[in-house]
């Protein structure tokens, strides 16, 4: 059989070359153990025992390219075991391109010099629990095919995990990175756990891809954080994490959880696809959550591969909750707030909304409540209002009852939330948005249980006649109806039977002189007979139109007509003013 292809390149170190064939002329790539002519794996038992006996705790080790089995690694660790601590202690350790066929256990090992595992392959579990790296730890291009455990490990020098591939679950629980920690272009094909890890130096996660979840719960970042672009197929959990310095997070993930996360400096979160949970997060400086419309670009200008999120519903960023957050320093840009829970947010009136931040809306089209058709005027609403209205016995279809975490809320709790958001929109010079939240505030006040019946009746009339002064069509409709009623009443009772005539009476003195006349007008008579004639309609319409602009028509009226005109001159200009204000509220910026 003939095999074709490019022969593998020989390593740069003097290698064992055992097992070389016609095609694979390199053979075993393990470095030769001086003064022998074979690698550690191919040494004879006496030579291997002699080499191991020459080692002492703290010795430098160079086993590049060596293939390890568990029976081969265990004697090596025993030869380096410090009798005072009971744990192995390496000087400089070089395991570049080494292959660990079985479990690699480096738990509680101390690496006093550089620990080099560049391009190493771990085909079974790799255990570095409580390991101590006093100098640089280099895992560039290494592959962990099952699992990697670095829990409670301490990295005093740089930690390099550039282009490292983690195919199983990876855990850095309670690990400490005292210098740089670089995970650029690393790939985690399972979950990545960094819970309670401490990063005391610079951190780099550029181009990192995680096929499972990423856990950073209770992690501490002491220096500037530049996390991302990072792509995660599941959730990125930062619950309880602490950022003590400025942070920039560029994440494409299905969910970002920041419950009780503390930000002690400025922070910017540029996100894609994510649903953000900011429950009781604490930030003392400005923090921005912004949606990124286009895929992230790495330093070299290439777009980040988001294939692991190919089945995600869309790149829209949604905020799930801001409960317990002090929003005085919070900026939201281009995010979806339709399902966001705001109840319990502090200083919500100081929230800054930039770009196209969307809210949920009232149910569209005409709905039926029993036999009555109901139409809700379009406006921005809160998720909590959807939840409350859907829970009412006579709720119309279309209100979303599935609002996770909304709890028991009612108009009394929601009115201040609407009021604060109205203030935030007003400060942002967004009058139409402020009008929607004013409408919501008035709706909650009208439905609240703590107001007197008289006030509720007044609010109901305000709502029915003009939509709280925000619905021009309703105000104009009320004005037209009022004018029609005025016209009918004037025709029926307000206009006299006949036009009033003036009479002048007087006497001429005998022999001439000054003549004095007394002008009198007949008293208006209440109408009888056919009252609804074209002539009477024209007169009634003239009186009504003059009343709308608060003018007197000068038309003679009966006593009833006088009172009808006075009432119309009070009501109709007010309705016209409400319609004008409603239009102004929609077009003002």
PDB file of C-alpha atoms in Angstrom, residues 334-525:
ATOM      1  CA  UNK A 334     -30.429  50.239  21.251  1.00  0.00           C
ATOM      2  CA  UNK A 335     -31.719  47.519  23.564  1.00  0.00           C
ATOM      3  CA  UNK A 336     -35.078  45.765  23.800  1.00  0.00           C
ATOM      4  CA  UNK A 337     -36.858  46.598  27.065  1.00  0.00           C
ATOM      5  CA  UNK A 338     -40.161  44.919  26.221  1.00  0.00           C
ATOM      6  CA  UNK A 339     -39.668  42.236  28.871  1.00  0.00           C
ATOM      7  CA  UNK A 340     -37.632  44.271  31.365  1.00  0.00           C
ATOM      8  CA  UNK A 341     -38.723  44.380  35.010  1.00  0.00           C
ATOM      9  CA  UNK A 342     -38.255  47.911  36.374  1.00  0.00           C
ATOM     10  CA  UNK A 343     -40.072  47.663  39.701  1.00  0.00           C
ATOM     11  CA  UNK A 344     -37.547  48.203  42.482  1.00  0.00           C
ATOM     12  CA  UNK A 345     -35.064  50.189  40.382  1.00  0.00           C
ATOM     13  CA  UNK A 346     -33.620  53.191  42.233  1.00  0.00           C
ATOM     14  CA  UNK A 347     -33.276  56.638  40.583  1.00  0.00           C
ATOM     15  CA  UNK A 348     -35.087  55.377  37.529  1.00  0.00           C
ATOM     16  CA  UNK A 349     -35.828  58.964  36.543  1.00  0.00           C
ATOM     17  CA  UNK A 350     -32.075  59.444  35.900  1.00  0.00           C
ATOM     18  CA  UNK A 351     -31.823  56.524  33.493  1.00  0.00           C
ATOM     19  CA  UNK A 352     -30.420  57.530  30.092  1.00  0.00           C
ATOM     20  CA  UNK A 353     -31.888  55.909  27.003  1.00  0.00           C
ATOM     21  CA  UNK A 354     -29.977  56.305  23.766  1.00  0.00           C
ATOM     22  CA  UNK A 355     -30.735  55.138  20.265  1.00  0.00           C
ATOM     23  CA  UNK A 356     -33.696  52.859  19.543  1.00  0.00           C
ATOM     24  CA  UNK A 357     -34.696  51.431  22.920  1.00  0.00           C
ATOM     25  CA  UNK A 358     -37.980  49.572  22.452  1.00  0.00           C
ATOM     26  CA  UNK A 359     -40.718  48.782  24.957  1.00  0.00           C
ATOM     27  CA  UNK A 360     -43.689  46.472  24.841  1.00  0.00           C
ATOM     28  CA  UNK A 361     -46.966  47.870  23.499  1.00  0.00           C
ATOM     29  CA  UNK A 362     -50.653  47.443  24.199  1.00  0.00           C
ATOM     30  CA  UNK A 363     -52.517  44.640  22.404  1.00  0.00           C
ATOM     31  CA  UNK A 364     -53.223  45.583  18.804  1.00  0.00           C
ATOM     32  CA  UNK A 365     -56.511  45.426  16.877  1.00  0.00           C
ATOM     33  CA  UNK A 366     -59.961  45.156  18.391  1.00  0.00           C
ATOM     34  CA  UNK A 367     -60.432  42.638  21.190  1.00  0.00           C
ATOM     35  CA  UNK A 368     -63.640  41.384  22.732  1.00  0.00           C
ATOM     36  CA  UNK A 369     -64.504  41.488  26.408  1.00  0.00           C
ATOM     37  CA  UNK A 370     -67.578  39.333  26.439  1.00  0.00           C
ATOM     38  CA  UNK A 371     -69.955  40.981  23.966  1.00  0.00           C
ATOM     39  CA  UNK A 372     -68.194  44.375  24.078  1.00  0.00           C
ATOM     40  CA  UNK A 373     -65.486  45.284  21.580  1.00  0.00           C
ATOM     41  CA  UNK A 374     -62.413  46.840  23.202  1.00  0.00           C
ATOM     42  CA  UNK A 375     -59.635  48.705  21.415  1.00  0.00           C
ATOM     43  CA  UNK A 376     -56.491  49.769  23.253  1.00  0.00           C
ATOM     44  CA  UNK A 377     -54.795  52.873  21.915  1.00  0.00           C
ATOM     45  CA  UNK A 378     -51.164  52.131  20.957  1.00  0.00           C
ATOM     46  CA  UNK A 379     -48.597  53.168  23.577  1.00  0.00           C
ATOM     47  CA  UNK A 380     -45.449  51.950  25.264  1.00  0.00           C
ATOM     48  CA  UNK A 381     -46.089  49.745  28.271  1.00  0.00           C
ATOM     49  CA  UNK A 382     -44.127  47.932  30.951  1.00  0.00           C
ATOM     50  CA  UNK A 383     -43.875  44.180  31.239  1.00  0.00           C
ATOM     51  CA  UNK A 384     -45.278  44.413  34.781  1.00  0.00           C
ATOM     52  CA  UNK A 385     -48.440  46.101  33.468  1.00  0.00           C
ATOM     53  CA  UNK A 386     -48.910  43.258  30.980  1.00  0.00           C
ATOM     54  CA  UNK A 387     -48.594  40.786  33.834  1.00  0.00           C
ATOM     55  CA  UNK A 388     -51.049  42.683  36.045  1.00  0.00           C
ATOM     56  CA  UNK A 389     -53.692  43.212  33.356  1.00  0.00           C
ATOM     57  CA  UNK A 390     -53.500  39.605  32.173  1.00  0.00           C
ATOM     58  CA  UNK A 391     -54.171  38.442  35.735  1.00  0.00           C
ATOM     59  CA  UNK A 392     -57.420  40.416  36.013  1.00  0.00           C
ATOM     60  CA  UNK A 393     -60.715  38.467  35.822  1.00  0.00           C
ATOM     61  CA  UNK A 394     -62.047  40.493  32.880  1.00  0.00           C
ATOM     62  CA  UNK A 395     -58.742  40.843  31.014  1.00  0.00           C
ATOM     63  CA  UNK A 396     -58.962  41.147  27.259  1.00  0.00           C
ATOM     64  CA  UNK A 397     -56.789  38.772  25.181  1.00  0.00           C
ATOM     65  CA  UNK A 398     -53.404  40.033  24.088  1.00  0.00           C
ATOM     66  CA  UNK A 399     -51.872  40.976  27.420  1.00  0.00           C
ATOM     67  CA  UNK A 400     -48.767  38.885  28.104  1.00  0.00           C
ATOM     68  CA  UNK A 401     -49.168  36.901  31.312  1.00  0.00           C
ATOM     69  CA  UNK A 402     -45.891  34.999  30.942  1.00  0.00           C
ATOM     70  CA  UNK A 403     -43.627  37.628  32.496  1.00  0.00           C
ATOM     71  CA  UNK A 404     -41.035  35.646  34.419  1.00  0.00           C
ATOM     72  CA  UNK A 405     -40.292  37.075  37.845  1.00  0.00           C
ATOM     73  CA  UNK A 406     -42.924  39.821  37.757  1.00  0.00           C
ATOM     74  CA  UNK A 407     -44.438  38.617  41.026  1.00  0.00           C
ATOM     75  CA  UNK A 408     -47.441  40.315  42.568  1.00  0.00           C
ATOM     76  CA  UNK A 409     -47.638  43.835  41.225  1.00  0.00           C
ATOM     77  CA  UNK A 410     -50.487  46.306  40.893  1.00  0.00           C
ATOM     78  CA  UNK A 411     -51.287  49.857  39.854  1.00  0.00           C
ATOM     79  CA  UNK A 412     -50.188  51.272  43.207  1.00  0.00           C
ATOM     80  CA  UNK A 413     -46.628  49.973  42.659  1.00  0.00           C
ATOM     81  CA  UNK A 414     -46.483  50.720  38.926  1.00  0.00           C
ATOM     82  CA  UNK A 415     -47.578  54.376  39.001  1.00  0.00           C
ATOM     83  CA  UNK A 416     -44.212  55.628  40.426  1.00  0.00           C
ATOM     84  CA  UNK A 417     -42.333  53.528  37.859  1.00  0.00           C
ATOM     85  CA  UNK A 418     -44.226  55.128  34.986  1.00  0.00           C
ATOM     86  CA  UNK A 419     -43.688  58.554  36.560  1.00  0.00           C
ATOM     87  CA  UNK A 420     -39.925  58.027  36.791  1.00  0.00           C
ATOM     88  CA  UNK A 421     -39.635  56.794  33.210  1.00  0.00           C
ATOM     89  CA  UNK A 422     -41.693  59.763  32.033  1.00  0.00           C
ATOM     90  CA  UNK A 423     -39.154  62.038  33.706  1.00  0.00           C
ATOM     91  CA  UNK A 424     -36.297  60.145  32.042  1.00  0.00           C
ATOM     92  CA  UNK A 425     -37.871  60.604  28.609  1.00  0.00           C
ATOM     93  CA  UNK A 426     -38.540  64.278  29.268  1.00  0.00           C
ATOM     94  CA  UNK A 427     -34.906  64.827  30.246  1.00  0.00           C
ATOM     95  CA  UNK A 428     -33.924  63.105  27.026  1.00  0.00           C
ATOM     96  CA  UNK A 429     -36.144  65.500  25.021  1.00  0.00           C
ATOM     97  CA  UNK A 430     -38.297  62.607  23.857  1.00  0.00           C
ATOM     98  CA  UNK A 431     -41.778  64.062  24.289  1.00  0.00           C
ATOM     99  CA  UNK A 432     -43.767  61.307  22.501  1.00  0.00           C
ATOM    100  CA  UNK A 433     -42.177  58.684  24.749  1.00  0.00           C
ATOM    101  CA  UNK A 434     -42.815  60.821  27.815  1.00  0.00           C
ATOM    102  CA  UNK A 435     -46.461  61.141  26.748  1.00  0.00           C
ATOM    103  CA  UNK A 436     -46.843  57.351  26.627  1.00  0.00           C
ATOM    104  CA  UNK A 437     -45.490  56.948  30.131  1.00  0.00           C
ATOM    105  CA  UNK A 438     -47.654  59.798  31.421  1.00  0.00           C
ATOM    106  CA  UNK A 439     -50.638  57.911  29.994  1.00  0.00           C
ATOM    107  CA  UNK A 440     -49.467  54.768  31.789  1.00  0.00           C
ATOM    108  CA  UNK A 441     -49.040  56.688  35.030  1.00  0.00           C
ATOM    109  CA  UNK A 442     -52.580  58.081  34.824  1.00  0.00           C
ATOM    110  CA  UNK A 443     -53.954  54.619  34.012  1.00  0.00           C
ATOM    111  CA  UNK A 444     -52.296  53.189  37.109  1.00  0.00           C
ATOM    112  CA  UNK A 445     -53.640  56.051  39.223  1.00  0.00           C
ATOM    113  CA  UNK A 446     -57.134  55.485  37.878  1.00  0.00           C
ATOM    114  CA  UNK A 447     -57.025  51.779  38.730  1.00  0.00           C
ATOM    115  CA  UNK A 448     -55.278  52.137  42.083  1.00  0.00           C
ATOM    116  CA  UNK A 449     -57.165  51.185  45.230  1.00  0.00           C
ATOM    117  CA  UNK A 450     -55.930  54.036  47.426  1.00  0.00           C
ATOM    118  CA  UNK A 451     -57.692  56.971  45.736  1.00  0.00           C
ATOM    119  CA  UNK A 452     -61.140  58.374  46.692  1.00  0.00           C
ATOM    120  CA  UNK A 453     -64.103  57.547  44.526  1.00  0.00           C
ATOM    121  CA  UNK A 454     -64.507  61.194  43.503  1.00  0.00           C
ATOM    122  CA  UNK A 455     -60.935  61.331  42.228  1.00  0.00           C
ATOM    123  CA  UNK A 456     -61.391  58.082  40.326  1.00  0.00           C
ATOM    124  CA  UNK A 457     -64.552  59.474  38.713  1.00  0.00           C
ATOM    125  CA  UNK A 458     -62.687  62.617  37.702  1.00  0.00           C
ATOM    126  CA  UNK A 459     -59.828  60.589  36.213  1.00  0.00           C
ATOM    127  CA  UNK A 460     -62.286  58.340  34.388  1.00  0.00           C
ATOM    128  CA  UNK A 461     -63.952  61.365  32.813  1.00  0.00           C
ATOM    129  CA  UNK A 462     -60.536  62.779  31.900  1.00  0.00           C
ATOM    130  CA  UNK A 463     -59.635  59.452  30.279  1.00  0.00           C
ATOM    131  CA  UNK A 464     -62.940  59.072  28.416  1.00  0.00           C
ATOM    132  CA  UNK A 465     -63.083  62.605  27.048  1.00  0.00           C
ATOM    133  CA  UNK A 466     -59.485  63.127  25.921  1.00  0.00           C
ATOM    134  CA  UNK A 467     -57.275  60.179  26.866  1.00  0.00           C
ATOM    135  CA  UNK A 468     -55.696  62.242  29.668  1.00  0.00           C
ATOM    136  CA  UNK A 469     -55.108  65.077  27.210  1.00  0.00           C
ATOM    137  CA  UNK A 470     -52.939  62.835  25.041  1.00  0.00           C
ATOM    138  CA  UNK A 471     -55.390  61.501  22.448  1.00  0.00           C
ATOM    139  CA  UNK A 472     -56.297  64.219  19.942  1.00  0.00           C
ATOM    140  CA  UNK A 473     -58.829  62.020  18.134  1.00  0.00           C
ATOM    141  CA  UNK A 474     -60.670  61.322  21.367  1.00  0.00           C
ATOM    142  CA  UNK A 475     -60.671  64.993  22.354  1.00  0.00           C
ATOM    143  CA  UNK A 476     -61.919  66.026  18.900  1.00  0.00           C
ATOM    144  CA  UNK A 477     -64.552  63.309  19.007  1.00  0.00           C
ATOM    145  CA  UNK A 478     -65.702  64.543  22.417  1.00  0.00           C
ATOM    146  CA  UNK A 479     -65.736  68.104  21.058  1.00  0.00           C
ATOM    147  CA  UNK A 480     -67.837  67.076  18.053  1.00  0.00           C
ATOM    148  CA  UNK A 481     -70.263  65.174  20.274  1.00  0.00           C
ATOM    149  CA  UNK A 482     -70.543  68.133  22.648  1.00  0.00           C
ATOM    150  CA  UNK A 483     -71.164  70.512  19.753  1.00  0.00           C
ATOM    151  CA  UNK A 484     -73.871  68.224  18.359  1.00  0.00           C
ATOM    152  CA  UNK A 485     -75.599  68.065  21.738  1.00  0.00           C
ATOM    153  CA  UNK A 486     -75.353  71.850  22.032  1.00  0.00           C
ATOM    154  CA  UNK A 487     -76.904  72.353  18.613  1.00  0.00           C
ATOM    155  CA  UNK A 488     -79.773  69.975  19.396  1.00  0.00           C
ATOM    156  CA  UNK A 489     -80.450  71.587  22.774  1.00  0.00           C
ATOM    157  CA  UNK A 490     -80.407  75.078  21.303  1.00  0.00           C
ATOM    158  CA  UNK A 491     -82.822  74.081  18.552  1.00  0.00           C
ATOM    159  CA  UNK A 492     -85.104  72.406  21.065  1.00  0.00           C
ATOM    160  CA  UNK A 493     -85.007  74.859  23.952  1.00  0.00           C
ATOM    161  CA  UNK A 494     -82.508  77.659  23.435  1.00  0.00           C
ATOM    162  CA  UNK A 495     -83.753  79.617  20.441  1.00  0.00           C
ATOM    163  CA  UNK A 496     -86.949  81.712  20.889  1.00  0.00           C
ATOM    164  CA  UNK A 497     -90.100  81.006  18.888  1.00  0.00           C
ATOM    165  CA  UNK A 498     -89.711  84.136  16.762  1.00  0.00           C
ATOM    166  CA  UNK A 499     -87.058  86.727  16.219  1.00  0.00           C
ATOM    167  CA  UNK A 500     -87.392  89.466  18.789  1.00  0.00           C
ATOM    168  CA  UNK A 501     -88.560  92.842  17.438  1.00  0.00           C
ATOM    169  CA  UNK A 502     -87.709  96.228  18.870  1.00  0.00           C
ATOM    170  CA  UNK A 503     -90.467  98.849  19.382  1.00  0.00           C
ATOM    171  CA  UNK A 504     -89.922 102.576  19.824  1.00  0.00           C
ATOM    172  CA  UNK A 505     -92.632 104.539  21.685  1.00  0.00           C
ATOM    173  CA  UNK A 506     -92.727 108.237  22.534  1.00  0.00           C
ATOM    174  CA  UNK A 507     -94.804 111.475  22.398  1.00  0.00           C
ATOM    175  CA  UNK A 508     -94.366 114.738  20.532  1.00  0.00           C
ATOM    176  CA  UNK A 509     -94.829 117.785  22.779  1.00  0.00           C
ATOM    177  CA  UNK A 510     -97.474 120.313  21.781  1.00  0.00           C
ATOM    178  CA  UNK A 511     -95.907 123.205  20.042  1.00  0.00           C
ATOM    179  CA  UNK A 512     -92.749 121.260  19.232  1.00  0.00           C
ATOM    180  CA  UNK A 513     -89.639 120.583  21.222  1.00  0.00           C
ATOM    181  CA  UNK A 514     -87.438 117.598  22.086  1.00  0.00           C
ATOM    182  CA  UNK A 515     -88.941 114.214  21.290  1.00  0.00           C
ATOM    183  CA  UNK A 516     -88.102 111.262  23.610  1.00  0.00           C
ATOM    184  CA  UNK A 517     -88.489 107.652  22.434  1.00  0.00           C
ATOM    185  CA  UNK A 518     -88.382 104.550  24.594  1.00  0.00           C
ATOM    186  CA  UNK A 519     -87.056 101.459  22.769  1.00  0.00           C
ATOM    187  CA  UNK A 520     -88.215  98.128  24.095  1.00  0.00           C
ATOM    188  CA  UNK A 521     -87.799  94.491  23.010  1.00  0.00           C
ATOM    189  CA  UNK A 522     -90.263  91.706  23.392  1.00  0.00           C
ATOM    190  CA  UNK A 523     -89.472  88.974  25.909  1.00  0.00           C
ATOM    191  CA  UNK A 524     -88.268  85.753  24.187  1.00  0.00           C
ATOM    192  CA  UNK A 525     -90.930  83.114  24.020  1.00  0.00           C
TER     193      UNK A 525
END
